[in-house]
Short mmCIF file of C-alpha atoms in Angstrom, two decimals:
data_model
loop_
_atom_site.label_atom_id
_atom_site.label_comp_id
_atom_site.label_asym_id
_atom_site.label_seq_id
_atom_site.Cartn_x
_atom_site.Cartn_y
_atom_site.Cartn_z
CA MET A 1 57.70 3.62 -67.56
CA ASN A 2 54.19 3.18 -68.51
CA HIS A 3 51.79 3.54 -65.37
CA ALA A 4 48.51 3.41 -67.42
CA GLY A 5 46.02 1.23 -65.49
CA PRO A 6 43.87 -1.51 -67.14
CA THR A 7 42.09 -0.53 -70.47
CA PRO A 8 38.63 0.06 -69.67
CA VAL A 9 36.07 -2.18 -71.58
CA SER A 10 33.19 -0.79 -73.23
CA THR A 11 29.75 -2.02 -72.43
CA LEU A 12 27.56 -3.86 -75.04
CA GLY A 13 25.10 -1.14 -75.00
CA ALA A 14 27.65 1.46 -75.97
CA ILE A 15 29.13 -0.36 -78.62
CA PRO A 16 28.36 0.46 -82.41
CA ILE A 17 26.02 -2.20 -83.76
CA ALA A 18 28.44 -3.28 -86.65
CA ALA A 19 30.96 -4.37 -83.89
CA VAL A 20 28.41 -6.50 -82.14
CA LEU A 21 27.47 -7.90 -85.56
CA ALA A 22 30.90 -8.63 -86.64
CA ALA A 23 31.47 -10.42 -83.28
CA LEU A 24 28.26 -12.47 -83.65
CA ARG A 25 29.16 -13.45 -86.97
CA GLY A 26 32.76 -14.25 -86.28
CA ARG A 27 34.55 -15.54 -83.09
CA GLY A 28 31.61 -14.85 -80.88
CA LEU A 29 30.46 -12.45 -78.32
CA TRP A 30 31.36 -13.51 -74.63
CA ILE A 31 28.95 -12.62 -71.80
CA GLU A 32 30.10 -13.13 -68.47
CA LEU A 33 27.16 -14.18 -66.10
CA GLY A 34 29.18 -14.49 -63.18
CA ALA A 35 29.15 -18.36 -62.48
CA ALA A 36 29.40 -19.06 -66.07
CA VAL A 37 30.49 -17.68 -69.51
CA LEU A 38 28.09 -17.61 -72.33
CA ARG A 39 29.72 -17.49 -75.87
CA VAL A 40 27.12 -16.39 -78.56
CA GLN A 41 27.37 -16.68 -82.42
CA GLY A 42 24.90 -16.57 -85.12
CA ASP A 43 23.19 -14.61 -87.85
CA ALA A 44 19.84 -14.33 -86.40
CA PRO A 45 18.34 -11.04 -87.59
CA GLY A 46 17.37 -8.45 -84.99
CA LEU A 47 19.49 -10.29 -82.14
CA VAL A 48 22.23 -7.67 -82.24
CA ALA A 49 19.84 -5.06 -81.21
CA GLN A 50 17.94 -7.25 -78.61
CA LEU A 51 21.39 -8.25 -76.88
CA GLN A 52 22.45 -4.55 -76.82
CA SER A 53 19.24 -3.68 -75.13
CA VAL A 54 19.10 -6.26 -72.50
CA TYR A 55 22.69 -6.95 -71.82
CA ARG A 56 23.57 -3.29 -72.17
CA CYS A 57 25.68 -3.01 -69.03
CA HIS A 58 27.69 -6.33 -69.45
CA PRO A 59 31.11 -5.69 -70.86
CA PHE A 60 31.56 -6.04 -74.85
CA LEU A 61 33.95 -8.97 -74.89
CA THR A 62 35.14 -10.67 -78.19
CA GLN A 63 37.30 -13.16 -76.92
CA SER A 64 38.01 -15.00 -73.37
CA GLY A 65 40.05 -17.87 -72.04
CA TRP A 66 37.03 -20.12 -71.47
CA ALA A 67 33.13 -20.42 -72.13
CA ASP A 68 31.12 -22.59 -70.38
CA LEU A 69 28.31 -22.31 -72.82
CA HIS A 70 28.62 -22.12 -76.57
CA VAL A 71 25.48 -21.30 -78.46
CA ARG A 72 24.47 -20.29 -82.09
CA ILE A 73 21.28 -18.81 -83.08
CA GLU A 74 20.92 -19.14 -86.75
CA ARG A 75 18.63 -18.95 -89.62
CA PRO A 76 18.11 -22.57 -90.86
CA HIS A 77 19.02 -23.62 -94.29
CA GLY A 78 16.29 -24.25 -96.85
CA LEU A 79 12.55 -22.59 -97.25
CA ARG A 80 12.49 -21.71 -93.56
CA ARG A 81 15.15 -19.14 -93.93
CA TRP A 82 13.00 -17.04 -96.02
CA LEU A 83 9.39 -18.26 -95.75
CA ARG A 84 7.93 -17.67 -92.28
CA PRO A 85 11.40 -17.44 -91.23
CA GLN A 86 12.71 -19.24 -88.37
CA VAL A 87 15.85 -19.39 -85.97
CA VAL A 88 17.37 -22.38 -84.35
CA PHE A 89 19.31 -22.87 -81.33
CA GLU A 90 22.50 -24.86 -81.64
CA SER A 91 24.94 -25.78 -78.89
CA ASP A 92 28.04 -28.08 -79.42
CA GLY A 93 26.72 -29.45 -82.54
CA ARG A 94 23.15 -30.17 -81.20
CA VAL A 95 19.97 -28.56 -81.99
CA PRO A 96 17.80 -29.39 -78.99
CA PHE A 97 14.66 -27.56 -79.40
CA GLU A 98 12.19 -26.77 -82.25
CA PRO A 99 12.91 -23.80 -84.24
CA PHE A 100 11.39 -20.54 -83.22
CA PRO A 101 9.97 -17.70 -85.41
CA ALA A 102 12.81 -15.51 -86.44
CA ASP A 103 11.42 -12.52 -84.49
CA THR A 104 11.86 -14.41 -81.25
CA ALA A 105 15.74 -14.94 -81.40
CA LEU A 106 16.26 -13.37 -77.87
CA PRO A 107 13.50 -15.58 -76.02
CA LEU A 108 15.03 -18.44 -77.77
CA LEU A 109 18.73 -17.56 -76.57
CA GLU A 110 17.44 -16.94 -73.03
CA TRP A 111 15.34 -19.94 -72.57
CA GLY A 112 17.83 -22.11 -74.33
CA THR A 113 20.85 -20.95 -72.22
CA ASN A 114 18.71 -21.30 -69.20
CA TRP A 115 18.28 -24.98 -70.20
CA LEU A 116 22.02 -25.58 -70.76
CA ILE A 117 22.82 -23.91 -67.49
CA GLY A 118 20.49 -26.31 -65.69
CA GLN A 119 22.16 -29.18 -67.56
CA ARG A 120 25.76 -28.21 -67.21
CA LEU A 121 26.65 -26.28 -64.19
CA ASN A 122 26.65 -29.27 -61.84
CA HIS A 123 29.44 -28.01 -59.59
CA LEU A 124 26.75 -25.74 -58.14
CA LEU A 125 23.40 -26.66 -56.66
CA LEU A 126 20.92 -24.97 -58.75
CA LEU A 127 17.76 -23.86 -56.96
CA HIS A 128 14.76 -22.86 -59.12
CA SER A 129 14.67 -19.30 -57.43
CA GLY A 130 15.30 -15.74 -57.93
CA VAL A 131 18.18 -14.40 -55.62
CA VAL A 132 18.87 -10.92 -54.50
CA GLU A 133 21.40 -9.45 -52.07
CA ARG A 134 21.70 -6.80 -49.64
CA GLY A 135 24.71 -6.27 -46.95
CA GLY A 136 26.43 -9.27 -48.30
CA ARG A 137 23.68 -11.72 -47.70
CA THR A 138 21.17 -13.14 -50.07
CA MET A 139 17.26 -13.51 -50.02
CA VAL A 140 16.36 -16.48 -52.02
CA LEU A 141 12.92 -16.50 -53.40
CA PRO A 142 12.18 -20.15 -54.65
CA ALA A 143 9.01 -20.79 -56.30
CA MET A 144 6.83 -22.57 -58.72
CA PRO A 145 6.25 -21.08 -62.11
CA GLY A 146 3.51 -18.49 -62.06
CA SER A 147 3.90 -17.49 -58.54
CA GLY A 148 5.13 -14.28 -59.15
CA LYS A 149 8.87 -14.87 -58.46
CA SER A 150 10.30 -13.04 -61.46
CA THR A 151 8.00 -9.99 -60.90
CA LEU A 152 9.21 -9.65 -57.31
CA THR A 153 12.76 -10.37 -58.19
CA ALA A 154 12.74 -7.60 -60.65
CA ALA A 155 10.98 -5.21 -58.34
CA LEU A 156 13.51 -6.01 -55.67
CA SER A 157 16.35 -5.30 -58.07
CA LEU A 158 14.88 -1.79 -58.83
CA SER A 159 14.65 -1.19 -55.13
CA GLY A 160 18.31 -1.24 -53.86
CA TRP A 161 18.66 -5.03 -53.76
CA ARG A 162 21.46 -6.47 -56.16
CA LEU A 163 20.27 -8.93 -58.63
CA LEU A 164 22.13 -12.31 -58.82
CA SER A 165 19.49 -14.01 -60.86
CA ASP A 166 15.85 -14.40 -61.48
CA GLU A 167 16.02 -18.17 -62.22
CA PHE A 168 18.93 -19.73 -60.57
CA GLY A 169 19.77 -19.81 -56.93
CA ALA A 170 23.43 -21.02 -57.76
CA PHE A 171 24.73 -22.35 -54.45
CA ASP A 172 28.34 -23.29 -54.15
CA PRO A 173 28.18 -26.49 -51.91
CA VAL A 174 31.99 -26.06 -51.09
CA GLU A 175 32.13 -22.37 -50.49
CA ARG A 176 28.55 -22.27 -49.17
CA MET A 177 27.94 -19.19 -50.88
CA PHE A 178 25.65 -17.88 -53.59
CA ARG A 179 26.87 -16.95 -56.95
CA ALA A 180 25.41 -14.77 -59.69
CA VAL A 181 24.08 -16.08 -62.95
CA LEU A 182 23.35 -12.59 -64.07
CA LYS A 183 21.04 -12.60 -67.19
CA PRO A 184 18.11 -10.15 -67.77
CA VAL A 185 14.96 -10.75 -65.80
CA ALA A 186 12.14 -12.51 -67.91
CA LEU A 187 8.87 -10.90 -67.35
CA LYS A 188 5.75 -12.37 -68.88
CA ASN A 189 2.27 -11.05 -69.57
CA ALA A 190 0.72 -8.66 -66.99
CA SER A 191 3.89 -8.59 -65.05
CA ILE A 192 5.49 -6.46 -67.73
CA GLU A 193 3.11 -3.70 -67.23
CA VAL A 194 3.42 -4.08 -63.49
CA ILE A 195 7.22 -3.53 -63.53
CA ARG A 196 6.53 -0.46 -66.13
CA ARG A 197 4.42 1.02 -63.58
CA PHE A 198 6.41 0.18 -60.76
CA ALA A 199 9.65 1.69 -62.03
CA PRO A 200 9.04 3.73 -65.22
CA GLU A 201 12.67 4.37 -65.43
CA ALA A 202 13.63 0.53 -65.66
CA HIS A 203 15.15 -0.59 -68.77
CA LEU A 204 13.07 -3.15 -70.50
CA GLY A 205 14.00 -4.80 -73.67
CA PRO A 206 11.38 -5.33 -76.70
CA GLU A 207 8.26 -7.20 -76.21
CA PHE A 208 7.61 -10.48 -77.83
CA PRO A 209 4.14 -11.39 -78.22
CA LYS A 210 2.73 -14.97 -79.01
CA THR A 211 5.52 -16.93 -77.52
CA ARG A 212 4.95 -20.21 -75.87
CA LYS A 213 4.70 -18.34 -72.65
CA GLY A 214 2.57 -15.47 -74.00
CA THR A 215 4.26 -12.05 -74.29
CA VAL A 216 7.65 -11.92 -72.71
CA ALA A 217 10.00 -8.85 -72.23
CA HIS A 218 13.31 -8.55 -70.34
CA LEU A 219 14.61 -6.42 -67.63
CA ALA A 220 18.19 -5.58 -68.19
CA ALA A 221 20.60 -5.89 -65.11
CA ASP A 222 21.84 -2.60 -63.95
CA GLU A 223 25.31 -1.54 -63.81
CA GLU A 224 26.11 -2.29 -60.22
CA ALA A 225 24.84 -6.04 -60.40
CA VAL A 226 27.10 -6.34 -63.59
CA ARG A 227 30.08 -4.72 -61.83
CA ARG A 228 29.55 -7.06 -58.85
CA ARG A 229 28.60 -10.21 -60.74
CA HIS A 230 31.82 -12.22 -59.56
CA GLU A 231 31.08 -11.26 -56.04
CA SER A 232 29.49 -14.17 -54.03
CA ALA A 233 27.04 -13.74 -51.22
CA ALA A 234 26.21 -15.68 -48.03
CA PRO A 235 22.84 -17.23 -47.50
CA GLY A 236 20.45 -14.99 -45.60
CA ALA A 237 16.97 -15.83 -45.65
CA ILE A 238 14.58 -17.89 -47.81
CA VAL A 239 11.37 -16.36 -48.93
CA LEU A 240 8.55 -18.33 -50.79
CA PRO A 241 6.41 -15.78 -52.84
CA ARG A 242 2.90 -16.26 -53.70
CA TRP A 243 0.94 -13.31 -55.48
CA GLN A 244 -2.83 -13.53 -54.74
CA ALA A 245 -4.97 -10.90 -56.03
CA GLY A 246 -6.37 -8.70 -53.33
CA SER A 247 -4.41 -10.36 -50.57
CA PRO A 248 -2.99 -8.14 -47.77
CA THR A 249 0.79 -8.46 -47.42
CA ARG A 250 1.50 -11.45 -45.18
CA LEU A 251 4.89 -12.80 -44.10
CA GLU A 252 4.52 -15.97 -42.37
CA PRO A 253 7.18 -18.23 -40.87
CA LEU A 254 7.72 -21.48 -42.49
CA ALA A 255 8.60 -24.92 -40.92
CA PRO A 256 11.95 -26.50 -41.95
CA GLN A 257 10.06 -29.51 -43.34
CA SER A 258 8.16 -27.21 -45.78
CA VAL A 259 11.22 -25.35 -46.84
CA PHE A 260 13.36 -28.52 -47.51
CA GLY A 261 10.73 -29.71 -49.98
CA ALA A 262 10.21 -26.35 -51.51
CA ILE A 263 14.09 -25.98 -52.43
CA ALA A 264 15.32 -29.48 -52.79
CA PHE A 265 12.37 -30.95 -54.94
CA ASN A 266 12.27 -27.79 -57.17
CA ALA A 267 15.84 -27.53 -57.82
CA PHE A 268 17.17 -28.09 -61.31
CA ASN A 269 19.90 -30.46 -60.38
CA TYR A 270 19.20 -31.61 -56.83
CA LYS A 271 19.09 -35.43 -57.95
CA VAL A 272 22.24 -35.25 -60.03
CA LEU A 273 24.24 -33.93 -56.98
CA GLY A 274 23.22 -36.85 -54.76
CA ALA A 275 24.63 -36.30 -51.36
CA VAL A 276 26.19 -33.17 -51.96
CA GLY A 277 22.94 -31.54 -52.90
CA PHE A 278 21.32 -33.01 -49.85
CA ASP A 279 23.94 -31.58 -47.50
CA ALA A 280 23.65 -28.36 -49.04
CA VAL A 281 19.91 -28.37 -48.74
CA VAL A 282 20.22 -29.39 -45.11
CA HIS A 283 22.78 -26.50 -44.63
CA LEU A 284 20.51 -23.78 -46.22
CA VAL A 285 17.37 -24.82 -44.27
CA ARG A 286 19.31 -24.82 -40.86
CA THR A 287 21.16 -21.55 -41.81
CA CYS A 288 18.21 -19.44 -43.12
CA PRO A 289 15.01 -18.34 -41.54
CA ALA A 290 12.08 -18.84 -44.01
CA TYR A 291 9.04 -17.27 -44.66
CA GLN A 292 6.03 -17.50 -47.10
CA LEU A 293 5.22 -14.06 -48.62
CA ILE A 294 1.44 -13.75 -49.77
CA TYR A 295 0.94 -10.33 -51.30
CA SER A 296 -0.93 -8.45 -53.98
CA ASP A 297 0.66 -5.10 -53.65
CA LEU A 298 4.22 -5.05 -54.90
CA ALA A 299 5.48 -1.90 -53.04
CA ASP A 300 3.87 -3.04 -49.87
CA ALA A 301 5.65 -6.43 -50.08
CA ILE A 302 8.95 -4.82 -50.66
CA ALA A 303 8.57 -2.61 -47.62
CA ARG A 304 7.93 -5.74 -45.55
CA LEU A 305 10.97 -7.56 -46.93
CA ASP A 306 12.95 -4.40 -46.11
CA GLU A 307 11.78 -4.49 -42.48
CA LEU A 308 12.55 -8.31 -42.24
CA TRP A 309 16.06 -7.59 -43.36
CA ALA A 310 16.64 -4.76 -41.00
CA ARG A 311 15.60 -7.16 -38.12
CA LEU A 312 17.77 -10.19 -39.51
CA PRO A 313 20.47 -11.11 -36.98
CA MET B 1 14.12 -65.83 -43.26
CA PRO B 2 15.50 -62.47 -44.94
CA SER B 3 17.05 -60.04 -42.82
CA PHE B 4 16.99 -56.26 -43.46
CA ALA B 5 19.59 -53.59 -42.93
CA CYS B 6 20.14 -49.87 -43.26
CA VAL B 7 21.72 -49.16 -46.73
CA PRO B 8 25.28 -47.95 -45.94
CA GLY B 9 25.73 -44.32 -46.31
CA THR B 10 22.12 -43.57 -45.66
CA ARG B 11 21.70 -39.91 -44.27
CA VAL B 12 19.22 -38.67 -42.05
CA GLU B 13 18.79 -35.16 -40.81
CA ALA B 14 16.18 -33.47 -38.61
CA MET B 15 13.95 -31.23 -40.34
CA GLY B 16 11.41 -29.54 -38.10
CA ASP B 17 8.68 -32.11 -37.43
CA LEU B 18 10.02 -34.43 -39.95
CA TRP B 19 13.36 -36.00 -40.98
CA ALA B 20 15.00 -35.72 -44.48
CA ALA B 21 16.53 -38.97 -45.46
CA PHE B 22 18.99 -39.51 -48.29
CA SER B 23 19.72 -43.00 -49.88
CA PRO B 24 22.87 -43.36 -51.75
CA ALA B 25 21.80 -46.53 -53.56
CA SER B 26 18.67 -44.83 -55.30
CA GLY B 27 19.77 -41.21 -54.98
CA GLU B 28 16.14 -40.63 -53.60
CA THR B 29 15.30 -38.03 -50.80
CA LEU B 30 12.19 -38.64 -48.58
CA LEU B 31 10.91 -36.68 -45.67
CA LEU B 32 10.04 -39.32 -43.15
CA ASN B 33 8.12 -39.12 -39.79
CA ASP B 34 9.42 -40.59 -36.55
CA THR B 35 8.23 -44.12 -36.97
CA SER B 36 10.15 -44.67 -40.34
CA VAL B 37 13.29 -42.98 -38.82
CA ALA B 38 12.98 -45.29 -35.63
CA ILE B 39 13.17 -48.14 -38.08
CA LEU B 40 16.06 -46.71 -39.76
CA GLU B 41 17.83 -46.16 -36.41
CA LEU B 42 17.16 -49.90 -35.30
CA LEU B 43 18.58 -51.27 -38.57
CA SER B 44 21.63 -49.09 -38.48
CA GLU B 45 22.69 -51.10 -35.43
CA GLY B 46 22.70 -54.38 -37.54
CA ALA B 47 20.69 -56.50 -39.94
CA MET B 48 17.56 -58.07 -38.56
CA PRO B 49 14.53 -60.07 -39.85
CA LEU B 50 11.08 -58.51 -39.54
CA PRO B 51 9.93 -60.30 -36.70
CA ALA B 52 12.75 -59.30 -34.62
CA ILE B 53 12.28 -55.53 -35.91
CA VAL B 54 8.63 -55.65 -34.66
CA GLU B 55 9.66 -57.07 -31.29
CA ARG B 56 12.53 -54.55 -30.68
CA LEU B 57 10.42 -51.65 -31.74
CA ALA B 58 7.44 -52.92 -29.55
CA ARG B 59 9.89 -53.14 -26.68
CA ASP B 60 11.48 -49.94 -27.36
CA VAL B 61 8.37 -47.63 -27.77
CA ALA B 62 6.22 -49.72 -25.09
CA ARG B 63 3.45 -50.60 -27.43
CA PRO B 64 1.80 -53.99 -28.46
CA GLU B 65 3.36 -55.76 -31.39
CA GLY B 66 0.19 -55.89 -33.33
CA GLU B 67 0.12 -52.12 -33.22
CA ILE B 68 3.82 -52.11 -34.56
CA GLU B 69 2.90 -54.54 -37.30
CA THR B 70 0.31 -52.24 -38.66
CA LEU B 71 2.72 -49.42 -38.52
CA LEU B 72 5.38 -51.28 -40.37
CA ARG B 73 2.91 -52.29 -43.10
CA ASP B 74 2.30 -48.61 -43.64
CA HIS B 75 5.77 -47.39 -43.67
CA TRP B 76 7.96 -50.27 -44.95
CA PRO B 77 7.24 -50.25 -48.68
CA LYS B 78 7.99 -46.61 -48.92
CA ILE B 79 11.54 -47.03 -47.23
CA ILE B 80 12.22 -50.14 -48.97
CA GLU B 81 11.24 -48.46 -52.38
CA ALA B 82 13.28 -45.29 -51.53
CA GLY B 83 16.43 -47.37 -51.13
CA LEU B 84 16.89 -46.67 -47.63
CA VAL B 85 16.76 -50.48 -46.25
CA CYS B 86 17.98 -53.44 -48.16
CA VAL B 87 17.79 -57.13 -47.96
CA VAL B 88 20.81 -59.05 -46.80
CA GLY B 89 20.07 -62.43 -47.26
CA GLN B 90 19.11 -65.42 -44.83
CA ALA B 91 19.69 -64.97 -41.16
CA SER B 92 22.01 -67.38 -39.48
CA PRO B 93 19.89 -70.12 -37.32
CA GLU B 94 20.26 -69.39 -33.79
CA ARG B 95 22.54 -71.80 -31.70
#
């Protein structure tokens, strides 16, 4: 009798480049994000190495029973295949965006996939927030763009907190739990250097200058976050971050009416969900203590959040 | 004279100093103050025309009807536009 256990799956970062290239040009690369499965195909130059860098701990899968999102990143036909080359994002036969320069295939994949997630995963309430977990409970970090959410989420994920997502607070309104949408954390401009200084050992992918959002780079999710990507977590607390130059760290309680607006009206699909979304937000506001975090020093901000977590009932 | 009623299925939940209200008709969510919610609460008992709304609210909160009319002028358009209240046609003549 054969008592062998399941065959271990290699990680994307450990696989020979030729195998990843073959997958992308063939039946695809399946990336399990937790709440969704992404299937990627295409011939975009440089994408293989970029994926191996920022999804390095994700399992290397070339087939699966299901994918929620089917994406192709490809060079267009015609002149732009060679002259100032571009790449296009295609999903389910549609090209929803303008082409990107060919050397920005990864940012195009990441932003395009985020857009698809926001459109498709309507069995979940998708808050626009970072989400990290410790002790089985989540800290939800909803924020407007430019507030420092991704920088703080990245730093927390490098400080003993499990990353679920830097973009989507994916709340299951039936189970009333948060689910991971585990993609690399997108860092922009000055925050790239902030994270490099904060954690020199952190694995950052290549930098892409001159994108529409400036220079972007991606922090790969660590092995533990990937291993636990299917593990849901209960709501814990809501923290609205705001980076403010020179500010001492302040953690101030927020009134329920402020929190309701911050998470409902900033969610990707609140209106789509109707009463289900309304009930879910009411539940979160009533369940989770909420705070505004104003900070300039990342390490100090994280220390305050660690203290908060130790005090949570 | 038209009567007004709370849209069936309207949800109202306390949120700190305000109330979150959801309309199934429009899909809109608003944060309302006590006055607007008092109007919705009244109309959840049954449809009534505006003068009756003013009279009842004035009696319930012990304020002059003129003051209530002014308050209604401020809040009424918002809750109508949000789909929280709807017109239900002419009121039956009193017997």
